[in-house]
Each structure stands twice: as structure tokens, then as C-alpha cells.
Amino acid sequence: MEDEDTTLGLVVYYCYEKYYNHVVNTAAGAQRKFSNDPIFSFFHAYGSLMQDQIQEAIAELEVIRDSRDVSLCTLMALVFAEKKKPHPDREVIQELDAKVKEDRKSASPKSLYYAGMFLWLLGRNDKAREYVERMIKLSNGSREGIILKAWIDLTSSKDAYAKKAGKYFDEGLKERADVLALMGKAQYYEYRQNYSGALEMVNQVIVNFPGFSPAFVKKMKLLLSLQDWEQTIDAAQRLLQRDKNNLEALRMLALHSLCREGDITETVKQLSNLISSLDILEPHNPELFYRMSLAFTRICGRNEKVIQQTSRMVERAFSQAAADSDLATELGYQVVLQGKIKEAMKWYKTAMTLDETSVSALTGIIRCQLIEGHLEDAEQQLEFLTEIQQSIGKSGELLYLRAVLAVKKRRPQEEVTNLLNDAVDTHFSTLQGLPLGVEYFEKLNPDFLLEIAKEYLALCPAKPPAQGQSPAPQLQHCASVLDTVVKIVPGLLQGVFLLAKVRFQSGDIEAAQSGLQHCLVQCPSHADAHLLMAQIHLLQGNFKLCSQSLELCLSHNFEIREHPMYHLIKAQAQKRMGELGGAIQTLQMAISLPGVHRAGSSSKSRNKKVELSSADLVSVFLELAEALWLNGEQHEAAKVMQDAINEFSGTPEELRVTIANADLALLRGDTELALSMLRNIVPEQPYYVQAKEKMADIYLNHRKEKRLYASCYREMVEKLPSPHTFLLLGDAYMNIQEPEKAIEVYEQALRKNPKDGALASKIGKALVKTHNYVKAINYYEAALKTEQQSFLRYDLAELLMKMKQHERCERVLHDALAHEPANELPALTDDCRYLVLLAKIQNKVGKSEEALLSLQRARDVQAKVLKRVQMEQPDAVPMQKQLAAEICAEIAKHYTSQRGYERAVKFYKEALVYCESDRKVMLELARLYLTLDEVDACQQQCSVILKNDQFNEDATLMMADLMFRKQDYEQAVFHFQQLLERKPDNYPTLSRLIDLLRRAGKLEEVPRFLEMAEKHSSRAKFDPGFNYCRGLYLWYTGEPNDGLRHFNKARKDNDWGQNAVYNMIEICLNPDNDTMGGEVFENLDGDMGNSTEKQESEQLAVRTAEKLLKELKPQTPGGHVQLRILESYCFLATKQKANVEKALNVFTEIANNEKDHVPALLAMATAYMILKQTPRARNQLKRIAKMNWSIVDADEFEKSWLLLADIYIHSGKYDMAGDLLKRCLRHNKSCCKAYEYMGYIMEKEQAFRDAALNYEMAWKYGNQMNPTIGYKLAFNYLKAKRHVDAIDVCHKVLDAHPNYPRMRKDILDKARAALRS
């Protein structure tokens, strides 16, 4: 029974989703399986009927019309079928209707249930509810009836009904799981926007009914509602493994490729698969073909290949439903997107013929009329539609078309802006409450939003605002529209490019560049992006990069040579680089292009209209005139200027030509002519302020007349009194060192505009500039007393902080914060700034706990600001998020300094929630993870940083450290290599790499990097950093004397000196890198061990070390501790009991003060060993052995493990020693001593071959320098019967040390004798 219910549920669900062929196929299978149950026959007929197979459906329905349970719904279906015929028979309909009314009186509950279901599927919810309620009454609350009632209520488009549906679904689920009830409950949760609740329900369906495939589709859609694209795509791929033709999964993959990846080829391939699957699964379902196409048309950025596919789908639908006006309208829309306006007009007219009331078709016609320039017709139709808008509701598209008409009719900018704003608001209001999904993409219609954005941009100046000026207000609206598009459809590059353009025109150059880089990575041939990038490079003074962008642009799109803008940017770059000839040639080419002279400004070039603003056109002429003049072609320059005057006379741009003419007169040294030209410009004309500023500049810089310089600005204030001109006059006084007058003017301006914070702030800053600090403080305090200028509190507090008047500063800030809790946005933002500054002050005076409290209060206030700002000032959100991130990062720093690492991590993470790409925070967080030894988390942070900033040095170094900790030496070296290939003389990195290669057992690779550094700079050999690195390498390869020589060359350097001296001291105290305090090898050298010569050299070395110690000047507490330890090591080196005990006292004191201080504990153990107190030494070393290894104390860990191993070997505990030695080698594969001890253990165990292998490694990593190891290696080769190898090693040792004892007699002679025998 369960199986039959589930199958019926599947059929009903397919009906609800309008998958009619699926209904037919599933019903046919069920008929066979459940011995022709009439309900499945009914649905088989219903599926056929909805695919317009009317006769077949009627024949099937006639067969079952007398079946008791389905008779009522069958009669209704027959009525519906008759009405669907081209020529319905009224008598038949009346007869059937009468039969329905008669049968209804005596219908069984089951019959009423199916009739209700049929009515619901046709969308007649109210009628369906009547039937189902009667059925529930008759059957005493049938479960199926209650579930169906819930579905009817949920889909009735009435909130009052829909809200009750959840309760009914719960009732239907009381006894057992039911597939329709669970799917309904999921739908109910979705309606209530509880997508995770819906997902839970769907998961229950999947568990209880694994064969119910719509549940998998629903899950995929819900995952998208939760905005989790990754899981959505996983779900789609799993669906396709179950059913390779699943339509929803194929559509989802195509959507993902298009809107997330922007991968057109993949999208077209997937759309083609979708069409093939539609042909197989739903060949007679025009509505489905149409529905499946809509989203793609609107998000493809008018890509021809995608529109070809969507056109195929809609054409297919229209061929099956030629009476559907919506399909004809959609075909019209698609050809508009392809630029075929006449063809579009035909389709829209066809749609109007099919449905005279179609608003969308009429809107399409208006759009075409506007494009074609038939403005009067368009205006009439728009007026008509605007009239009836009251009844049909506001339409964003209609408002947009009115804005386009207003632009074309040259109406005021304000009117156009208001219409566009209205269009945006209306359009977005239709998206309220919609989850991310296919319908959201259709209704969002990014293509339409890009059209609006282009209209906004056309109203704004093409250049970024000058310093101190604010960007055009339209840019904010435009940015918020494009932000939405880019966030939802990041694959639509046109959106990304337009947003970059908005950022550029708003003056946010960095954001513009990053947007353009994204565009160019995705599509290297994006010509507009290259042009805009070139403009940015030009603005920043990067002329070479500007030229590169232009060349790239040209290589990808040759037609760009027809665009004057390309030539203008190129010439400006050439001129700035001093290539005047090239610039002149380029500009002459630009002037000769169609569209540059006004007479031909609308001419078409190869059918492509060149649009250039009049400001840019003037720029072409003026740039050419200036370039000719600078090139000494004065006559030609004058001619071009005359052309410009003729070309632009009577236009607002004429004055720019006049100002430029004055510039040329100046270049000729004719200041009088320049001034007389500029004097003719009157205040009523645009560019008056610029003309006056130019005159003032001439007076100041050419005539050195400060009085007349100021008078220009005074005249400006008289003729055009405004805060801006007052500000200019005040600044002018500041320029000529008359701050008193400046302050007077600023104050006048302030009286005109008392709420202008910028002006009041200027006065204070003017006083500060003149070092009149006391007066500035008095001014601020007086201004504050008026209580009008409360915004000056911050400036005052900052000034007091600068002057180190911390107490007064704290008082001012506490006063500012002493008010009732505020809820207004400006008050909240002020409070936040005050609290952050207060924390800074408290930090400076050592009140770190109070500073932390201030920052936490700032964080709480900023959280309120962020909530408000999203509603009230959406454009300020990024800036406020940045501030929130900075506050969290400051709190994290506090916790880090107090070693509260876990809490610091929490706050750094919070900072990244607000500002996910803040590299400084990411680096700090990564460092914290490293401190906490959370290697994976650290690696993840570094990977994110390096993804966005490939060459970030800190992250690369940290990554290398991590790889080293994970023993992945190749990766570690790779990260260092990347840095060094870019900058071979990056010696801090090289020194780290040498240490790493030593630990990786790959010291032989170091010379390559040293050579790279030498080749990079001829002075490398004299560089302290280079000498330090070379010294390090020589020391590590067993050449301490050479190492010492190179360290000596770095000894006096500020950066490298201290480290070099530390290393020199270590070499002096232990040149052969022996285990200090070790007993195993102590007397192995026999008579060499205590020779007078050796003792003398050791004493000399200790004296040298003591001298070097005096050169150390540690800057940190840790450095001072290190110095004390080294000083005491010099006492140890004397081996005299009194000295050793003196040193031991120092080590013990340090170990008591500093918890787990590895160097101090090792030093204590060494001292105990020299004093022959082995058990005490062992206790200290065991403490170290239990600690976690860290890179900071890596060498001390190694030495302590070796010393403990020495103790274990001496007492015959070879296994315990072996474990420690392996630990040494895990962290340092070049550790000779560890191999030597391993060899010794093997030798003691008579395993000569293994001993030889270990001595071989010790010999190799000691650079074949140590004769003792050579002797042991040769001896073990002899024992292992490797006589030739033994002889080779003997020769090497004897070449370097001819008198090495017992070598010849014990080994060489015996090996030769063994070979002879």
C-alpha cells in the first residue's frame, strides 16, 4: 500500500510541477504495477490532456467515468477537455456539468478527494477547498484530505490561508510519514523563509522514500536558497548520477557555469544537453521550454551563443503554442537583445494581435520606438501606460523607458535621475522575500539593471572628482545597483567592468583597478577594461604600464584604433614620457577620425558610432596644441588653437579653450596677454573659478605679486560668495603665510554655514599649521562651549594627544561620551570614534585594562552603526565595516599581548567577518595560529593571503615554516625559491632558507642561491647580508674558520651585526660542534684529546668570545637573557669548577624566572655534566624532551636531545638513545652528531654495515672534514669487508691530516693486506 501511495504522491507532485509527460510515464508504469487502479488511468489521461492530446485523453476518461472513486473528477476532466477543443460543444458541456452536480450529492469521500485534487491542479483553489472540506467532514478527518487542504491553502496566494497550512501538514504527519505531507511541510517552511527547516523535511523524505526523485530536486533548490552554491552543484551532480537527463539538475549546472563562472562554452554545452533532455522527457510541454529559457536570457550579458540556445527553446515552445502572446513577447525581447529591432517589432506586434491587453508586448514596442528614435510615438504610448499604471501596478521597466525618453528629449538631469531612482526602487521591490533561485535570477534581470547603470553613468563626469570635491550623487545609486548584480552574478563581466568604471569615476582608484584586473583575468580581450586601466595608469603616473595596457587593448581588438579615446590616452602617456613627436602624431590621427569634429560628431565609422563627450573632444585639441608648442612648433600650435576656438565657440567648452590659450601665452612669456584673456571670463560663465585660479597662479608664480594673487580670490568671493570660494580664499592666505587673515576668512565662511564641520576643522588646522597650538586648543574649546561645534571634540582630542597632554585628552573624550544613550546614526559614529581614540590614550598611559574596555564598548557601538548604516547609508557600509574590523583587530592585539591567544583568535576572526580581505589581520591571525601550533589553520590563512597576493613575503615565509614543520621540505624550499627568484638579494629570506635546507638535509642546494645573489649584484661580496649567509653555509658544512671570517665581515652592520656576533661566539666556544658535557666521545681521540696545543687554542677562543660579548647590545628582554647565558657559557668553557658553579647559578636563576626556558635548562644540564652530576643533568634534559618542539629554540632542543642520548649511550640504554637521535634527525636531517652517535650504537652492537651507513651520513653532512668521523667510517668499512671504500676514506683523511694517529697502521695497511689476500 505504501508503495502505491508514494507512486500516487509522485504523480501528483509531477502534476503540481507541470511535468506532464513525466505524469503520463509514471502513471503508465503504475497502471501496470497496481492492476489498472482507475486513479492512475485518470492521471494518465490528465497528463495527455495537458499536452493537448485531447482526443486520446477523452477516450481514456470515457473508459473510467463510471468507476466510483474517480467518476466525479473524470466528469470534470471531460468538461475541461471539451473546453480545450478548438470548437467546444456547448450541449456536451451542459450535459456533463449537470452530471457533475448530480453525482456530487452522493459522491464518496474518495471521489470528493480526487475531484478536489483535480480542481487544485487546475488552480481553482477556492472550489477545490469546498470539495476537500466536505470530504474531510464525511470521512471524520481523513488524513489525505487534511494534507490536500494544506496544499490548497499553501498555494492560494492568501497569507491568512497559507499560514494555517503548517498546522494541517503536522496533523497529516501524526500517524506516519507521508511523502506529500513532508514535501508540503518543506514548501510551507520555504514560504515562511525557513530554508533550513525545509531542508530538514526534504531530508526526511529522502530517508523514508529514497525513490522519490523530486525530493532530491527540492533539496538542490533549497541549498541554493541557502546561498550555498558548492553544495547545490554537488546535489545537481548526484541527481545526474541517478538520472542523466534530470532537467532541473541540467538547468542548475548551466546556471552555475553562466552566473558564477562566466564560462560561456560550458553553458552553451549544458544548455544544448538541457534541450536534448527536454526533447526526450517533455517533448510536448511548451510552457516548460519557455520557463527553462527565461533566466539564461537575462543573465547572459547578451551573449549571442547563449541567446541562440534560449531562442531555440522559445521558438520550440511557440511552434507548439502559437496562440500564446507571452511566447511571442519573449521572442521579441530576445531579438532586441541581439540588436534586431525591426524583427523585434514584428514579434511584439504579433503578441499584441494574440492579446490586445498585453502590457509587456506594448512595453516592448515602446522600447523599440525609443531605440529607433520615434520619440513622439513612444511618448504617446508611455503616457497611455502611465495612465493605466494605477490599475496594473508600478513597473520598473516603464519608469526606465520614461527616463530614456527624458534623456533623448534633453530634459533636466534631475528629472532623469529621479525616474531612474524610481525604476530601481520599483524593480527591487518585486524581489522582496524571494530566495536565491531560478525565479530570483529571472526577476532580478541583470541585463535590465546594467541598462539602468549605463544611463546613470551617462549623467556623470567621465573623470574622477578633484581633491576635496565629492563624486556625482548618481554614482552612489549606480554602485548599489551594480554591487547587487556583481554579488549575485559574478560571472557577468559587463557588471564587473561597469562597477570598476563607477569606482574610477568616484575616485576609488584601488577598487577600480581590482575590478578591472578581475575582468582581464577572465577575458584578456576586454578592450574597454584595457582602456580604463590605461586611464588609471596615466592618472597614477605609470606611463609605461599605461602604454602596455593600450598595446594589449590593440592586440585584442584592432577596431579600437577608430576610437579617439584610445589616441587621447596614448598621446597623454607619450607626452608625459617626453615623446612629443609620437604624441603629436597620435593626436593628429585622433583629430582626423570621424566623430571628433562637431560637424561629424554623430557620423558612423564602419557602422559603429563613436561616442565621445565634448569635454574629451576639447581635450584632443588642447593636448595637441600643447604638445606642438612644447615641441617648438608654435605656429602649428596656434593654428590648432584657432581650430578649437572655431570648433567650440558658443559651447560651454569654449572657455576651456580660452584658458588653454592663456597657458600658451604664458609659455611664450607673455603674461599680460594671458591675463587679459582670462579677465574677459565673467562670473556667469562656467569655468570662471578655474580662470580666476589660473590668474592667481600667474600673479603668484610668474609676477611674484602676493597682493594681486589674494585679490583674485577676494574677487571670486565677492562675485560668487559660497563656502567653496571662501575656502579657496582662506587657502590662498595660508599659501602666502597669512594665517590670521586665513582664519578670519574661514570664520566668515563658518558664520554663513555654522554647521560646516570641514570649515571649523580648517580653522583649527590652520592654527595648528602655524604651530599656534595653545591658540588652536583655545579655539576648539571656545567653539565647543557654543555647543554648535561638538564635532570639533575629536580634532581637539587628537591635538591634545599629539601634544602629549594625555590627561586633558582623556577628560575631553570622557565629556564627549557623557550623554544619554544615543540611537541616531551620526551620534553613534561619533561615539565609536571617541572610544577608539580613548583606548589609544589609555594604552599610552599604561591603562591597558581600561583601554580594552573602551575598545569593547566601541565594538558594541559599531555593531549598532552597522545595523543602521545598511538601511540609511548603504554606500558607507564598506568604510564602517573596515572600522569594525580595525576595532576587533585592536582588541585581538590586547589579548595577544596578555597571552590570551584563544580570545585573540576569536577577535581576529570577527575582524575578518567584517573585512574578509584584510591582509594585515590575516597575517596576524596566521601568526597566532603558528604560536598555538595550529598548523592547518595557519596554512589555510596563508593560502588565502597568497591567493590574492602571490608575492606576499610574510605569508610566503610562514608557509615555508609550516611546510617545514610538516616535514614537506620540497614545498618549503619552493616557497622560499619564489621569493628569491624575484629578489635574489633578499638576504633575510636567504638566511632562513639556508637553515631550512640544513634541516632538510639539502645543504648542497645552497650554493645555487648564493650564486644567484652574486650574479644579481656585483657588490654582493661586500654586502653584510651576503657575507652573513655565506658564513652560515660554511659553518653548517663543517668549515667553522671560513664561517668565522665571513661573519666577521657582517659584524659591524646594523641589521646583521648582532646575529653574526652571536654565531661567532658559538663557533669560538664550540668550533667542532661537539656535544658539550658529553662523555661518549670524550676520550675517543686518545692522546689528541688533551694536547697542550689544543688547550691553548681553546683558551684563545674563549678570550675571543669574551671580547665579542662586549659588542652585543640586545634591544629586547629576551636578548638580555640570551646575553647572560652566553656570558656564562664562557665560564663553562674554562672547565674550572668555580667558574662552572658560578655559571650554573646564573642558569638556575634564569630557569626559575622564565618558565620552560629551553636554552637555560640545556645550559644547566651542560654545567651539571661538566661537574659530573649526571642524574641532575638527566632530570633537566628529560624536562626538555617532554616539551613541544619550536623553531625558535630548534638548536637548543637538538643539543639537549643529543646530550640526553649521550647519557643514555654511556649507561647502555641504546633504545632510548636511538629514539632521541631519530627525533634529532626528524627536525634536522643534516645533524652529523646524531648520525655519529647512531653509528657508535651500531658499532657497539657489532652491526658494522649499519654503523658504516650512519658514519657515512655523518661524513657526508660534515663535508668530509672531520678526521675522527673519517677514522670511524674507515674502521667500520674494514669490519664490514668494504676494503676499497676503507682505503678511499683513509686517503682522504691522511691527505688533510697526514699524521692522524693509528689510521695507517690500524686500517690502511690491514685493508691493503686483506685486498692482496
Tab-separated table of N, CA and C in Angstrom, residues 480-553:
chain	number	residue	atom	x	y	z
A	480	SER	N	25.270	50.919	-6.013
A	480	SER	CA	24.464	49.957	-5.235
A	480	SER	C	23.748	48.979	-6.170
A	481	VAL	N	23.316	49.452	-7.362
A	481	VAL	CA	22.690	48.552	-8.350
A	481	VAL	C	23.716	47.514	-8.812
A	482	LEU	N	24.908	48.005	-9.167
A	482	LEU	CA	25.923	47.094	-9.721
A	482	LEU	C	26.482	46.147	-8.663
A	483	ASP	N	26.562	46.630	-7.415
A	483	ASP	CA	27.016	45.751	-6.332
A	483	ASP	C	26.141	44.509	-6.261
A	484	THR	N	24.826	44.730	-6.349
A	484	THR	CA	23.892	43.591	-6.300
A	484	THR	C	24.145	42.649	-7.469
A	485	VAL	N	24.285	43.220	-8.660
A	485	VAL	CA	24.491	42.377	-9.857
A	485	VAL	C	25.763	41.550	-9.707
A	486	VAL	N	26.854	42.223	-9.293
A	486	VAL	CA	28.151	41.535	-9.211
A	486	VAL	C	28.140	40.470	-8.117
A	487	LYS	N	27.413	40.771	-7.033
A	487	LYS	CA	27.353	39.797	-5.930
A	487	LYS	C	26.592	38.550	-6.371
A	488	ILE	N	25.469	38.742	-7.062
A	488	ILE	CA	24.617	37.600	-7.424
A	488	ILE	C	25.136	36.917	-8.688
A	489	VAL	N	25.642	37.729	-9.649
A	489	VAL	CA	26.080	37.138	-10.930
A	489	VAL	C	27.538	37.542	-11.199
A	490	PRO	N	28.469	37.006	-10.401
A	490	PRO	CA	29.872	37.435	-10.587
A	490	PRO	C	30.450	37.041	-11.941
A	491	GLY	N	29.802	36.105	-12.624
A	491	GLY	CA	30.314	35.683	-13.939
A	491	GLY	C	29.984	36.669	-15.048
A	492	LEU	N	29.128	37.663	-14.750
A	492	LEU	CA	28.731	38.645	-15.772
A	492	LEU	C	29.765	39.774	-15.779
A	493	LEU	N	30.722	39.663	-16.698
A	493	LEU	CA	31.871	40.585	-16.678
A	493	LEU	C	31.470	42.027	-16.960
A	494	GLN	N	30.394	42.217	-17.737
A	494	GLN	CA	29.963	43.581	-18.034
A	494	GLN	C	29.605	44.304	-16.739
A	495	GLY	N	29.021	43.562	-15.785
A	495	GLY	CA	28.679	44.139	-14.481
A	495	GLY	C	29.934	44.516	-13.717
A	496	VAL	N	30.916	43.626	-13.730
A	496	VAL	CA	32.172	43.869	-13.009
A	496	VAL	C	32.872	45.099	-13.611
A	497	PHE	N	32.866	45.174	-14.954
A	497	PHE	CA	33.525	46.303	-15.629
A	497	PHE	C	32.828	47.621	-15.295
A	498	LEU	N	31.490	47.625	-15.378
A	498	LEU	CA	30.763	48.878	-15.106
A	498	LEU	C	30.967	49.316	-13.664
A	499	LEU	N	31.038	48.350	-12.731
A	499	LEU	CA	31.283	48.707	-11.331
A	499	LEU	C	32.682	49.320	-11.182
A	500	ALA	N	33.643	48.760	-11.903
A	500	ALA	CA	35.008	49.325	-11.867
A	500	ALA	C	34.981	50.759	-12.401
A	501	LYS	N	34.168	50.975	-13.446
A	501	LYS	CA	34.073	52.312	-14.035
A	501	LYS	C	33.470	53.297	-13.027
A	502	VAL	N	32.441	52.825	-12.301
A	502	VAL	CA	31.811	53.665	-11.273
A	502	VAL	C	32.838	53.998	-10.194
A	503	ARG	N	33.604	52.998	-9.778
A	503	ARG	CA	34.627	53.218	-8.738
A	503	ARG	C	35.647	54.255	-9.232
A	504	PHE	N	36.038	54.151	-10.509
A	504	PHE	CA	37.004	55.094	-11.084
A	504	PHE	C	36.433	56.506	-11.055
A	505	GLN	N	35.179	56.635	-11.528
A	505	GLN	CA	34.565	57.964	-11.598
A	505	GLN	C	34.262	58.533	-10.207
A	506	SER	N	34.236	57.629	-9.186
A	506	SER	CA	34.010	58.102	-7.811
A	506	SER	C	35.322	58.438	-7.134
A	507	GLY	N	36.453	58.119	-7.802
A	507	GLY	CA	37.756	58.429	-7.208
A	507	GLY	C	38.343	57.281	-6.396
A	508	ASP	N	37.656	56.112	-6.390
A	508	ASP	CA	38.192	54.958	-5.650
A	508	ASP	C	39.024	54.113	-6.622
A	509	ILE	N	40.244	54.584	-6.855
A	509	ILE	CA	41.077	54.024	-7.923
A	509	ILE	C	41.459	52.564	-7.630
A	510	GLU	N	41.769	52.293	-6.360
A	510	GLU	CA	42.218	50.937	-5.997
A	510	GLU	C	41.131	49.902	-6.306
A	511	ALA	N	39.885	50.231	-5.894
A	511	ALA	CA	38.765	49.306	-6.147
A	511	ALA	C	38.539	49.147	-7.648
A	512	ALA	N	38.686	50.252	-8.392
A	512	ALA	CA	38.501	50.186	-9.848
A	512	ALA	C	39.527	49.240	-10.453
A	513	GLN	N	40.775	49.374	-10.018
A	513	GLN	CA	41.841	48.516	-10.570
A	513	GLN	C	41.593	47.051	-10.295
A	514	SER	N	41.171	46.756	-9.050
A	514	SER	CA	40.998	45.328	-8.742
A	514	SER	C	39.842	44.755	-9.562
A	515	GLY	N	38.787	45.560	-9.797
A	515	GLY	CA	37.676	45.109	-10.655
A	515	GLY	C	38.140	44.851	-12.078
A	516	LEU	N	38.948	45.775	-12.598
A	516	LEU	CA	39.434	45.635	-13.983
A	516	LEU	C	40.361	44.429	-14.110
A	517	GLN	N	41.196	44.212	-13.084
A	517	GLN	CA	42.101	43.049	-13.139
A	517	GLN	C	41.295	41.761	-13.207
A	518	HIS	N	40.212	41.723	-12.422
A	518	HIS	CA	39.347	40.536	-12.458
A	518	HIS	C	38.784	40.342	-13.869
A	519	CYS	N	38.320	41.453	-14.455
A	519	CYS	CA	37.771	41.384	-15.831
A	519	CYS	C	38.807	40.823	-16.795
A	520	LEU	N	40.039	41.332	-16.688
A	520	LEU	CA	41.067	40.980	-17.670
A	520	LEU	C	41.610	39.572	-17.455
A	521	VAL	N	41.532	39.084	-16.215
A	521	VAL	CA	41.927	37.681	-15.978
A	521	VAL	C	40.905	36.776	-16.655
A	522	GLN	N	39.612	37.130	-16.480
A	522	GLN	CA	38.541	36.302	-17.054
A	522	GLN	C	38.482	36.437	-18.576
A	523	CYS	N	38.728	37.662	-19.063
A	523	CYS	CA	38.593	37.895	-20.510
A	523	CYS	C	39.693	38.865	-20.948
A	524	PRO	N	40.860	38.328	-21.341
A	524	PRO	CA	42.003	39.195	-21.689
A	524	PRO	C	41.724	40.122	-22.872
A	525	SER	N	40.650	39.850	-23.639
A	525	SER	CA	40.405	40.688	-24.823
A	525	SER	C	39.375	41.790	-24.542
A	526	HIS	N	39.083	42.067	-23.276
A	526	HIS	CA	38.079	43.076	-22.908
A	526	HIS	C	38.662	44.468	-23.182
A	527	ALA	N	38.364	45.008	-24.376
A	527	ALA	CA	39.006	46.257	-24.820
A	527	ALA	C	38.686	47.429	-23.885
A	528	ASP	N	37.412	47.562	-23.476
A	528	ASP	CA	37.036	48.691	-22.609
A	528	ASP	C	37.801	48.648	-21.290
A	529	ALA	N	37.994	47.430	-20.766
A	529	ALA	CA	38.718	47.292	-19.490
A	529	ALA	C	40.171	47.731	-19.660
A	530	HIS	N	40.779	47.364	-20.788
A	530	HIS	CA	42.169	47.788	-21.058
A	530	HIS	C	42.262	49.313	-21.145
A	531	LEU	N	41.267	49.936	-21.826
A	531	LEU	CA	41.280	51.401	-21.976
A	531	LEU	C	41.160	52.099	-20.625
A	532	LEU	N	40.233	51.596	-19.801
A	532	LEU	CA	40.045	52.217	-18.488
A	532	LEU	C	41.292	52.001	-17.620
A	533	MET	N	41.885	50.829	-17.726
A	533	MET	CA	43.114	50.535	-16.962
A	533	MET	C	44.217	51.508	-17.394
A	534	ALA	N	44.286	51.771	-18.706
A	534	ALA	CA	45.294	52.711	-19.213
A	534	ALA	C	45.055	54.099	-18.614
A	535	GLN	N	43.790	54.508	-18.530
A	535	GLN	CA	43.464	55.822	-17.939
A	535	GLN	C	43.927	55.897	-16.480
A	536	ILE	N	43.714	54.785	-15.765
A	536	ILE	CA	44.113	54.750	-14.338
A	536	ILE	C	45.628	54.860	-14.223
A	537	HIS	N	46.343	54.076	-15.041
A	537	HIS	CA	47.820	54.130	-15.003
A	537	HIS	C	48.312	55.547	-15.312
A	538	LEU	N	47.633	56.195	-16.260
A	538	LEU	CA	48.008	57.561	-16.642
A	538	LEU	C	47.807	58.509	-15.454
A	539	LEU	N	46.672	58.354	-14.800
A	539	LEU	CA	46.346	59.186	-13.645
A	539	LEU	C	47.388	59.013	-12.533
A	540	GLN	N	47.897	57.776	-12.393
A	540	GLN	CA	48.867	57.474	-11.328
A	540	GLN	C	50.305	57.784	-11.742
A	541	GLY	N	50.476	58.175	-13.001
A	541	GLY	CA	51.822	58.499	-13.475
A	541	GLY	C	52.628	57.276	-13.888
A	542	ASN	N	51.958	56.108	-14.059
A	542	ASN	CA	52.664	54.891	-14.531
A	542	ASN	C	52.562	54.827	-16.054
A	543	PHE	N	53.418	55.592	-16.737
A	543	PHE	CA	53.233	55.755	-18.187
A	543	PHE	C	53.539	54.475	-18.955
A	544	LYS	N	54.533	53.742	-18.483
A	544	LYS	CA	54.877	52.500	-19.185
A	544	LYS	C	53.725	51.514	-19.099
A	545	LEU	N	53.158	51.412	-17.896
A	545	LEU	CA	52.025	50.492	-17.724
A	545	LEU	C	50.839	50.952	-18.561
A	546	CYS	N	50.689	52.279	-18.665
A	546	CYS	CA	49.598	52.828	-19.480
A	546	CYS	C	49.771	52.382	-20.932
A	547	SER	N	51.014	52.534	-21.440
A	547	SER	CA	51.291	52.126	-22.836
A	547	SER	C	51.067	50.631	-23.011
A	548	GLN	N	51.478	49.853	-22.012
A	548	GLN	CA	51.282	48.393	-22.101
A	548	GLN	C	49.807	48.049	-22.216
A	549	SER	N	48.976	48.715	-21.387
A	549	SER	CA	47.527	48.451	-21.429
A	549	SER	C	46.968	48.775	-22.810
A	550	LEU	N	47.430	49.884	-23.378
A	550	LEU	CA	46.938	50.272	-24.710
A	550	LEU	C	47.372	49.264	-25.771
A	551	GLU	N	48.625	48.806	-25.671
A	551	GLU	CA	49.107	47.801	-26.647
A	551	GLU	C	48.310	46.510	-26.544
A	552	LEU	N	48.065	46.091	-25.314
A	552	LEU	CA	47.273	44.864	-25.103
A	552	LEU	C	45.882	45.032	-25.689
A	553	CYS	N	45.321	46.230	-25.437
A	553	CYS	CA	43.975	46.530	-25.938
A	553	CYS	C	43.939	46.399	-27.460
